[in-house]
Amino acid sequence: MVTKRVSELANQHNLVFAVDPTSQDACTIGGNVAMNAGGKKALRWGTTIDNLLSWKMVMPDG
């Protein structure tokens, strides 16, 4: 899922998606986690890893 869509969904529920990379239309959640994305909101809200409660990685073989 692209980052912009996550930001839009968060806003609809009065939440903040803290990661705000410049390329919101092209980057994905998986890429944000892999690269520990930040953006202009990182100073206030932290980077991707700072905002994960938990995560599960699924390999191609299941």
mmCIF file of N, CA, C and O in Angstrom:
data_model
loop_
_atom_site.group_PDB
_atom_site.id
_atom_site.type_symbol
_atom_site.label_atom_id
_atom_site.label_comp_id
_atom_site.label_asym_id
_atom_site.label_seq_id
_atom_site.Cartn_x
_atom_site.Cartn_y
_atom_site.Cartn_z
ATOM 1 N N MET A 1 0.848 -1.162 0.000
ATOM 2 C CA MET A 1 0.000 0.000 0.000
ATOM 3 C C MET A 1 0.897 1.228 0.000
ATOM 4 O O MET A 1 1.864 1.290 0.739
ATOM 5 N N VAL A 2 0.557 2.206 -0.826
ATOM 6 C CA VAL A 2 1.373 3.414 -0.893
ATOM 7 C C VAL A 2 1.136 4.289 0.337
ATOM 8 O O VAL A 2 0.051 4.302 0.921
ATOM 9 N N THR A 3 2.174 4.992 0.708
ATOM 10 C CA THR A 3 2.160 5.804 1.923
ATOM 11 C C THR A 3 1.060 6.858 1.915
ATOM 12 O O THR A 3 0.425 7.105 2.937
ATOM 13 N N LYS A 4 0.800 7.449 0.773
ATOM 14 C CA LYS A 4 -0.237 8.489 0.704
ATOM 15 C C LYS A 4 -1.599 7.943 1.126
ATOM 16 O O LYS A 4 -2.351 8.603 1.838
ATOM 17 N N ARG A 5 -1.911 6.731 0.704
ATOM 18 C CA ARG A 5 -3.211 6.124 1.061
ATOM 19 C C ARG A 5 -3.297 5.887 2.562
ATOM 20 O O ARG A 5 -4.347 6.098 3.171
ATOM 21 N N VAL A 6 -2.224 5.467 3.171
ATOM 22 C CA VAL A 6 -2.217 5.253 4.621
ATOM 23 C C VAL A 6 -2.434 6.576 5.345
ATOM 24 O O VAL A 6 -3.202 6.653 6.303
ATOM 25 N N SER A 7 -1.790 7.627 4.879
ATOM 26 C CA SER A 7 -1.976 8.952 5.484
ATOM 27 C C SER A 7 -3.427 9.400 5.386
ATOM 28 O O SER A 7 -3.992 9.943 6.341
ATOM 29 N N GLU A 8 -4.043 9.166 4.226
ATOM 30 C CA GLU A 8 -5.441 9.551 4.035
ATOM 31 C C GLU A 8 -6.366 8.764 4.969
ATOM 32 O O GLU A 8 -7.281 9.340 5.577
ATOM 33 N N LEU A 9 -6.133 7.472 5.085
ATOM 34 C CA LEU A 9 -6.954 6.648 5.981
ATOM 35 C C LEU A 9 -6.774 7.058 7.439
ATOM 36 O O LEU A 9 -7.744 7.102 8.199
ATOM 37 N N ALA A 10 -5.557 7.359 7.820
ATOM 38 C CA ALA A 10 -5.313 7.810 9.196
ATOM 39 C C ALA A 10 -6.064 9.109 9.473
ATOM 40 O O ALA A 10 -6.717 9.239 10.511
ATOM 41 N N ASN A 11 -5.999 10.052 8.553
ATOM 42 C CA ASN A 11 -6.691 11.336 8.725
ATOM 43 C C ASN A 11 -8.196 11.155 8.874
ATOM 44 O O ASN A 11 -8.838 11.863 9.649
ATOM 45 N N GLN A 12 -8.775 10.199 8.144
ATOM 46 C CA GLN A 12 -10.211 9.946 8.234
ATOM 47 C C GLN A 12 -10.628 9.471 9.622
ATOM 48 O O GLN A 12 -11.786 9.613 10.011
ATOM 49 N N HIS A 13 -9.691 8.915 10.365
ATOM 50 C CA HIS A 13 -9.973 8.403 11.707
ATOM 51 C C HIS A 13 -9.335 9.262 12.803
ATOM 52 O O HIS A 13 -9.104 8.806 13.906
ATOM 53 N N ASN A 14 -9.032 10.516 12.451
ATOM 54 C CA ASN A 14 -8.409 11.467 13.386
ATOM 55 C C ASN A 14 -7.104 10.954 13.971
ATOM 56 O O ASN A 14 -6.807 11.174 15.143
ATOM 57 N N LEU A 15 -6.338 10.252 13.132
ATOM 58 C CA LEU A 15 -5.025 9.750 13.525
ATOM 59 C C LEU A 15 -3.970 10.398 12.656
ATOM 60 O O LEU A 15 -4.266 11.001 11.634
ATOM 61 N N VAL A 16 -2.736 10.283 13.076
ATOM 62 C CA VAL A 16 -1.615 10.829 12.314
ATOM 63 C C VAL A 16 -0.729 9.681 11.873
ATOM 64 O O VAL A 16 -0.317 8.865 12.692
ATOM 65 N N PHE A 17 -0.460 9.600 10.584
ATOM 66 C CA PHE A 17 0.564 8.685 10.103
ATOM 67 C C PHE A 17 1.852 9.475 10.124
ATOM 68 O O PHE A 17 2.057 10.386 9.330
ATOM 69 N N ALA A 18 2.698 9.165 11.071
ATOM 70 C CA ALA A 18 3.841 10.013 11.382
ATOM 71 C C ALA A 18 4.878 10.092 10.268
ATOM 72 O O ALA A 18 5.568 11.094 10.141
ATOM 73 N N VAL A 19 5.015 9.071 9.482
ATOM 74 C CA VAL A 19 6.028 9.072 8.427
ATOM 75 C C VAL A 19 5.515 9.866 7.243
ATOM 76 O O VAL A 19 4.420 9.640 6.761
ATOM 77 N N ASP A 20 6.295 10.806 6.774
ATOM 78 C CA ASP A 20 5.862 11.682 5.691
ATOM 79 C C ASP A 20 6.970 11.859 4.663
ATOM 80 O O ASP A 20 7.524 12.935 4.517
ATOM 81 N N PRO A 21 7.319 10.776 3.951
ATOM 82 C CA PRO A 21 8.361 10.925 2.930
ATOM 83 C C PRO A 21 7.881 11.770 1.764
ATOM 84 O O PRO A 21 6.684 11.860 1.494
ATOM 85 N N THR A 22 8.797 12.382 1.080
ATOM 86 C CA THR A 22 8.465 13.245 -0.049
ATOM 87 C C THR A 22 7.769 12.489 -1.158
ATOM 88 O O THR A 22 6.908 13.027 -1.840
ATOM 89 N N SER A 23 8.113 11.237 -1.343
ATOM 90 C CA SER A 23 7.560 10.450 -2.447
ATOM 91 C C SER A 23 6.371 9.610 -2.011
ATOM 92 O O SER A 23 6.297 8.417 -2.278
ATOM 93 N N GLN A 24 5.401 10.208 -1.358
ATOM 94 C CA GLN A 24 4.238 9.490 -0.834
ATOM 95 C C GLN A 24 3.460 8.725 -1.896
ATOM 96 O O GLN A 24 2.847 7.708 -1.599
ATOM 97 N N ASP A 25 3.454 9.212 -3.120
ATOM 98 C CA ASP A 25 2.696 8.543 -4.183
ATOM 99 C C ASP A 25 3.387 7.274 -4.682
ATOM 100 O O ASP A 25 2.755 6.441 -5.313
ATOM 101 N N ALA A 26 4.681 7.140 -4.410
ATOM 102 C CA ALA A 26 5.432 6.006 -4.950
ATOM 103 C C ALA A 26 5.921 5.029 -3.879
ATOM 104 O O ALA A 26 6.068 3.851 -4.161
ATOM 105 N N CYS A 27 6.173 5.495 -2.671
ATOM 106 C CA CYS A 27 6.741 4.604 -1.664
ATOM 107 C C CYS A 27 5.650 3.777 -0.984
ATOM 108 O O CYS A 27 4.491 4.162 -0.952
ATOM 109 N N THR A 28 6.048 2.636 -0.454
ATOM 110 C CA THR A 28 5.103 1.719 0.168
ATOM 111 C C THR A 28 5.415 1.547 1.649
ATOM 112 O O THR A 28 6.487 1.908 2.120
ATOM 113 N N ILE A 29 4.473 0.961 2.367
ATOM 114 C CA ILE A 29 4.668 0.707 3.788
ATOM 115 C C ILE A 29 5.863 -0.221 3.994
ATOM 116 O O ILE A 29 6.686 -0.002 4.871
ATOM 117 N N GLY A 30 5.968 -1.268 3.176
ATOM 118 C CA GLY A 30 7.103 -2.183 3.285
ATOM 119 C C GLY A 30 8.426 -1.470 3.109
ATOM 120 O O GLY A 30 9.380 -1.717 3.839
ATOM 121 N N GLY A 31 8.477 -0.560 2.161
ATOM 122 C CA GLY A 31 9.694 0.227 1.943
ATOM 123 C C GLY A 31 9.983 1.151 3.104
ATOM 124 O O GLY A 31 11.142 1.358 3.481
ATOM 125 N N ASN A 32 8.928 1.731 3.686
ATOM 126 C CA ASN A 32 9.110 2.602 4.848
ATOM 127 C C ASN A 32 9.721 1.836 6.016
ATOM 128 O O ASN A 32 10.605 2.328 6.701
ATOM 129 N N VAL A 33 9.237 0.618 6.242
ATOM 130 C CA VAL A 33 9.762 -0.204 7.336
ATOM 131 C C VAL A 33 11.196 -0.618 7.028
ATOM 132 O O VAL A 33 12.081 -0.504 7.877
ATOM 133 N N ALA A 34 11.433 -1.088 5.804
ATOM 134 C CA ALA A 34 12.767 -1.567 5.432
ATOM 135 C C ALA A 34 13.824 -0.480 5.535
ATOM 136 O O ALA A 34 14.955 -0.742 5.943
ATOM 137 N N MET A 35 13.464 0.732 5.177
ATOM 138 C CA MET A 35 14.434 1.829 5.159
ATOM 139 C C MET A 35 14.323 2.753 6.375
ATOM 140 O O MET A 35 15.042 3.731 6.467
ATOM 141 N N ASN A 36 13.420 2.439 7.307
ATOM 142 C CA ASN A 36 13.184 3.281 8.477
ATOM 143 C C ASN A 36 12.959 4.734 8.064
ATOM 144 O O ASN A 36 13.637 5.652 8.517
ATOM 145 N N ALA A 37 11.976 4.930 7.200
ATOM 146 C CA ALA A 37 11.690 6.245 6.640
ATOM 147 C C ALA A 37 11.313 7.251 7.728
ATOM 148 O O ALA A 37 10.816 6.900 8.784
ATOM 149 N N GLY A 38 11.521 8.498 7.411
ATOM 150 C CA GLY A 38 11.211 9.565 8.352
ATOM 151 C C GLY A 38 10.424 10.666 7.691
ATOM 152 O O GLY A 38 9.214 10.683 7.679
ATOM 153 N N GLY A 39 11.115 11.609 7.085
ATOM 154 C CA GLY A 39 10.456 12.742 6.460
ATOM 155 C C GLY A 39 10.379 13.925 7.404
ATOM 156 O O GLY A 39 10.957 13.930 8.491
ATOM 157 N N LYS A 40 9.629 14.923 6.994
ATOM 158 C CA LYS A 40 9.591 16.177 7.746
ATOM 159 C C LYS A 40 8.927 16.049 9.116
ATOM 160 O O LYS A 40 9.136 16.886 9.981
ATOM 161 N N LYS A 41 8.130 15.013 9.338
ATOM 162 C CA LYS A 41 7.476 14.833 10.635
ATOM 163 C C LYS A 41 8.329 14.051 11.628
ATOM 164 O O LYS A 41 7.941 13.881 12.773
ATOM 165 N N ALA A 42 9.487 13.561 11.208
ATOM 166 C CA ALA A 42 10.308 12.692 12.052
ATOM 167 C C ALA A 42 10.773 13.389 13.336
ATOM 168 O O ALA A 42 10.885 12.741 14.378
ATOM 169 N N LEU A 43 11.033 14.669 13.280
ATOM 170 C CA LEU A 43 11.484 15.371 14.487
ATOM 171 C C LEU A 43 10.430 15.344 15.582
ATOM 172 O O LEU A 43 10.744 15.197 16.757
ATOM 173 N N ARG A 44 9.183 15.452 15.192
ATOM 174 C CA ARG A 44 8.102 15.468 16.182
ATOM 175 C C ARG A 44 7.600 14.064 16.521
ATOM 176 O O ARG A 44 7.333 13.753 17.668
ATOM 177 N N TRP A 45 7.418 13.219 15.506
ATOM 178 C CA TRP A 45 6.760 11.938 15.682
ATOM 179 C C TRP A 45 7.699 10.729 15.623
ATOM 180 O O TRP A 45 7.296 9.628 15.949
ATOM 181 N N GLY A 46 8.927 10.916 15.165
ATOM 182 C CA GLY A 46 9.861 9.806 15.040
ATOM 183 C C GLY A 46 9.811 9.171 13.660
ATOM 184 O O GLY A 46 9.011 9.541 12.812
ATOM 185 N N THR A 47 10.665 8.195 13.456
ATOM 186 C CA THR A 47 10.739 7.508 12.181
ATOM 187 C C THR A 47 9.791 6.309 12.182
ATOM 188 O O THR A 47 9.106 6.057 13.176
ATOM 189 N N THR A 48 9.783 5.557 11.105
ATOM 190 C CA THR A 48 8.874 4.414 11.000
ATOM 191 C C THR A 48 9.047 3.437 12.151
ATOM 192 O O THR A 48 8.074 3.034 12.787
ATOM 193 N N ILE A 49 10.276 3.041 12.420
ATOM 194 C CA ILE A 49 10.538 2.053 13.466
ATOM 195 C C ILE A 49 10.068 2.560 14.833
ATOM 196 O O ILE A 49 9.574 1.788 15.649
ATOM 197 N N ASP A 50 10.176 3.856 15.072
ATOM 198 C CA ASP A 50 9.711 4.433 16.339
ATOM 199 C C ASP A 50 8.210 4.305 16.519
ATOM 200 O O ASP A 50 7.708 4.380 17.638
ATOM 201 N N ASN A 51 7.480 4.123 15.432
ATOM 202 C CA ASN A 51 6.018 4.107 15.482
ATOM 203 C C ASN A 51 5.397 2.737 15.286
ATOM 204 O O ASN A 51 4.178 2.618 15.204
ATOM 205 N N LEU A 52 6.203 1.695 15.227
ATOM 206 C CA LEU A 52 5.665 0.339 15.084
ATOM 207 C C LEU A 52 5.405 -0.280 16.447
ATOM 208 O O LEU A 52 6.278 -0.313 17.299
ATOM 209 N N LEU A 53 4.210 -0.763 16.640
ATOM 210 C CA LEU A 53 3.883 -1.492 17.845
ATOM 211 C C LEU A 53 4.356 -2.940 17.703
ATOM 212 O O LEU A 53 4.949 -3.515 18.591
ATOM 213 N N SER A 54 4.085 -3.499 16.548
ATOM 214 C CA SER A 54 4.561 -4.840 16.221
ATOM 215 C C SER A 54 4.481 -5.017 14.718
ATOM 216 O O SER A 54 3.818 -4.239 14.026
ATOM 217 N N TRP A 55 5.166 -6.014 14.208
ATOM 218 C CA TRP A 55 5.089 -6.315 12.790
ATOM 219 C C TRP A 55 5.480 -7.756 12.557
ATOM 220 O O TRP A 55 6.142 -8.373 13.378
ATOM 221 N N LYS A 56 4.994 -8.287 11.459
ATOM 222 C CA LYS A 56 5.295 -9.674 11.090
ATOM 223 C C LYS A 56 5.774 -9.669 9.652
ATOM 224 O O LYS A 56 5.158 -9.064 8.781
ATOM 225 N N MET A 57 6.883 -10.333 9.416
ATOM 226 C CA MET A 57 7.417 -10.413 8.064
ATOM 227 C C MET A 57 7.032 -11.765 7.465
ATOM 228 O O MET A 57 7.184 -12.789 8.113
ATOM 229 N N VAL A 58 6.504 -11.723 6.267
ATOM 230 C CA VAL A 58 6.122 -12.948 5.575
ATOM 231 C C VAL A 58 7.044 -13.116 4.378
ATOM 232 O O VAL A 58 7.138 -12.232 3.523
ATOM 233 N N MET A 59 7.717 -14.239 4.329
ATOM 234 C CA MET A 59 8.644 -14.530 3.242
ATOM 235 C C MET A 59 7.858 -15.040 2.027
ATOM 236 O O MET A 59 6.721 -15.502 2.163
ATOM 237 N N PRO A 60 8.424 -14.952 0.827
ATOM 238 C CA PRO A 60 7.722 -15.390 -0.373
ATOM 239 C C PRO A 60 7.231 -16.839 -0.324
ATOM 240 O O PRO A 60 6.226 -17.170 -0.932
ATOM 241 N N ASP A 61 7.923 -17.681 0.430
ATOM 242 C CA ASP A 61 7.512 -19.081 0.504
ATOM 243 C C ASP A 61 6.466 -19.328 1.587
ATOM 244 O O ASP A 61 6.104 -20.450 1.881
ATOM 245 N N GLY A 62 5.973 -18.247 2.185
ATOM 246 C CA GLY A 62 4.905 -18.351 3.163
ATOM 247 C C GLY A 62 5.389 -18.482 4.564
ATOM 248 O O GLY A 62 4.703 -18.588 5.507
#
